[in-house]
Amino acid sequence: MQFEVWAPQAGRVTLQCDGVTRALERDPERAGWWRGEADARDGSRYGFALDDGPVRPDPCSRRQPDGPDGLSAVVDHERYEWRARWRGRPLPGAVLYEMHVGTYTREGTLDAAAGRLGHLAELGVTHVQLMPLCPFPGTHGWGYEGVSLWAVHEPYGGPEALKRFVDRAHELGLGVVLDVVHNHFGPSGNYLPVFGPYLTDRHHTPWGAAVNLDAPGSDEVRAFLIGSALAWLRDYRIDGLRLDAVHALVDTRALHFLEELSTAVDALAAEVDRPLFLVAETDLNDPRLITSRDKGGLGLHAQWNDDFHHALHTTLTGESQGYYADFARAPLAGLAKTLTGGYFHDGTYSSFRERHHGRPLDRTRVAGHRLLGYSQTHDQVGNRAQGDRLSSLVSPGLLACAATLTLTAPFTPMLFMGEEWAAGTPWQFFTDHTDPELADAVRRGRRREFAAHGWKEEDVPDPQDTATRDRSCLDWSEPEREPHARVLAWYRQLLALRHEQPDLTDPDLADTKVAYDEERRWIAFRRGDVLVAVNLAPEPAALSLGVPHARVLAAWEPVETPGADGVVHVPGESGVVLLQE
């Protein structure tokens, strides 16, 4: 078997494979690369030593059976026999469901999560979006401190378990999206800087030195990241990737890394003849990210739209701290603006940032499905001091209003696991760092962060306490009880409507017409022949739809068919979806 590694600064590289050590030779055709042959098979343990130093795992390791610090293992991807005959599911018309494997079930494994995928198929979502799976220290964590960007966290089940998960999802008609982190590497078990200039001091990020995308050696670093991305899509038959915090990817080269990545993914999609897509998490409000390359954009297929979330959250809760301050003065106006224009900050002044932010989105060039809309995400729940979900902040009626707006908006909807039944369990920040100093630094940093917002130290959960993770696991007995069962039925009804009514997946943002009353707390919008009215106030509201004949398709509380005057009477804290006839 051929082994190779990029180590441009090394004077000598040796391979240790199944206890046998061999010297590697320089590759005459690729500067900085070393290569050599060794007897190996699926499962063989190996690593590389530079200049007679300690043996380290392969930067391109496909498996880390003993965690990030252990030896790598060979993975023969041809051994797995795929069951599902899968042609893929495109992003237009999709509904995503964000899942953390370690807390979706109490067992916290990919196989256990696969056993619960039938629930999602019945719910009506189209894609499962998995939070990061790369190896990280310990057993439980969010996954954003991962290393070995080609491998699967062993406590989740490793590579074979991910294939079984994807296979089962595809059998049920569900696509799979994977969250990948290119903007930083985990601090523990990260040996990449030993091998080469994977980081650069030219730029700095919240995690320290930036990933090297534009300094000397960056060609190989970019190829490393792109190769990892393509491996998930090819070897595991993943359908799309969510790119974490792309605003932290600092790249001054003429050909931006994201454009290079999107080009490679589109080429692979053509090769395998199934749709593949990239979804960016971004704080930039820059439509160029999601504009096609032939029109001067970077060619990503979609982005998370935090502006919609912030406007909706502020409308529902009245919270005004942090970035919610920009939306608190007139939350319904902010919500209306995002529903029709995509962004709230499109070159406007942001009081939170103390500067102008974003640029306008051209609705004639950017389709609505390129923006993901959501009322909750792992970030927006887990980065609260106590990981409290929306279900602990507002009534079931307002939860129904949030679902109505999210699932009928002109965006690609995304749900966060458990929200579909108003889960009563929190989702808190938890880690399992094996380095005592790092663990203590994370614990103190978390408490210091929230102390600045008035939280007592003892009220902020200890990330290292196993009970923090345990509290965050979904309770699968809840969907059978009220009020959870009623909320779940509402989500199912709305998702069914989204699939049945073509107007609800119309990509034309300009076709959405909105009316609202800030003081009376109602908002209504129209998408083709579908009309949506949401009353957030506790008292009933009489809303004029402007059409003489409309049929009720779904209502959280009973709603009578509008009369000839076109007025619909919406109960307090309720939403209704109607169809013009």
C-alpha angles and dihedrals in degrees: 000000000000117000125189138173137180110235107148097172097048123105094196132018127189131188122219111198123172089341096309120114123213132175115239124219129226114261105241092206100047121049114230095014126120126196144178147154128255138164106260142148138183106310097021111147118228146155142171131248121203119209091346092304126136119306110261132191119264112270086223094044114158093199138021105191093178098039133264095315097050132085120285123248130219114247121201102201091189091069094074115088109213116219104189121080097216130183096175137245120254125225097245107091093014130138114202128208117201112217134183106205094207095059104025085089132017089244090058098210136123091242092053090048090049088057089061098048092099088071090060094047089053091045092059104242117139104205136034112216110205120206113234117309102186116123117276133172118287126356108288130045143116091265100236092112093060129141131190094057094202097053138080123235105261098219087059089058104271128243098326092052091053090053091050089050093050091045092052092046091051091048087058093047094254123136120217126226122189127209110227129187117217099152097076142358126235116267095228123065092005110140098160094108088057090062102041150323096304089144131046134202090210089090135024132210134185086273095052127254113027127247106265107253100144111019127088110303093025093122090070094041091053090047089050092054095043091046090053092049093050091047092060091050095044108032097037098030091235112173102213145355130231108213112215119230099335090181085075092059101100110199125160096176120116091241104055117220091238092055090049090049095048090049091053093047093049089050091052090049089056091047096051093035098230132102116268125179145185123220118193129210102213139166094194104087086212113148091200088080091065098033115105118258093241088061095049099269133119093253102235111154101225145345139213110259108215091172090069091048094048094049092047095045092049091048092052101040107023089228114156106174123120115345091356087075090080090059101036099084094064109000097172091051088052091049091049091050093053092046091057104027104028097227129059092196103052098151094320126132115272114207089195092057094032090226142069114284139197133358133251119280114226104228091199091061104034120061120218094241088067089073120069115216124199143156094211138021136170088263097049093047103032096045092060112099094253100022092244116177126221088258089069092050105047141028124269088254092058090045087056089051090052091050091048093053095043097047097044099040119110091254135087102270122227127191128199113228113274097014089103090072098030091253113219093208118095122231107223137182110266136170138178103204112174092201105086093208093051091045092053092046091054092047094050093043092053093051093044091051094056095038085069087062094050101266119144114237093239091054094060110084116242106247091209095053109102088218088068091062092041092054088053096058116107117254104227093194091068098078089065093057135066137290087019096057092054093050090049091051089052092052090049092050093049093047091050089053091049090057094042100047114064091199090066092062096039105133094211107111091186091063093068113100118192137193126178145165114218095194098045091040103230132127130188132181140178130221110183106302094343117097124193125194124183124185111197095176121094092237126069120268131209109215126187109223094189093230126098099215127039133150124217110242098175137353132180090214122024112283126186121229109268115258128234089283090065094236118143120197109217118193119231118284093008142116133212134192119205138181122220112232 
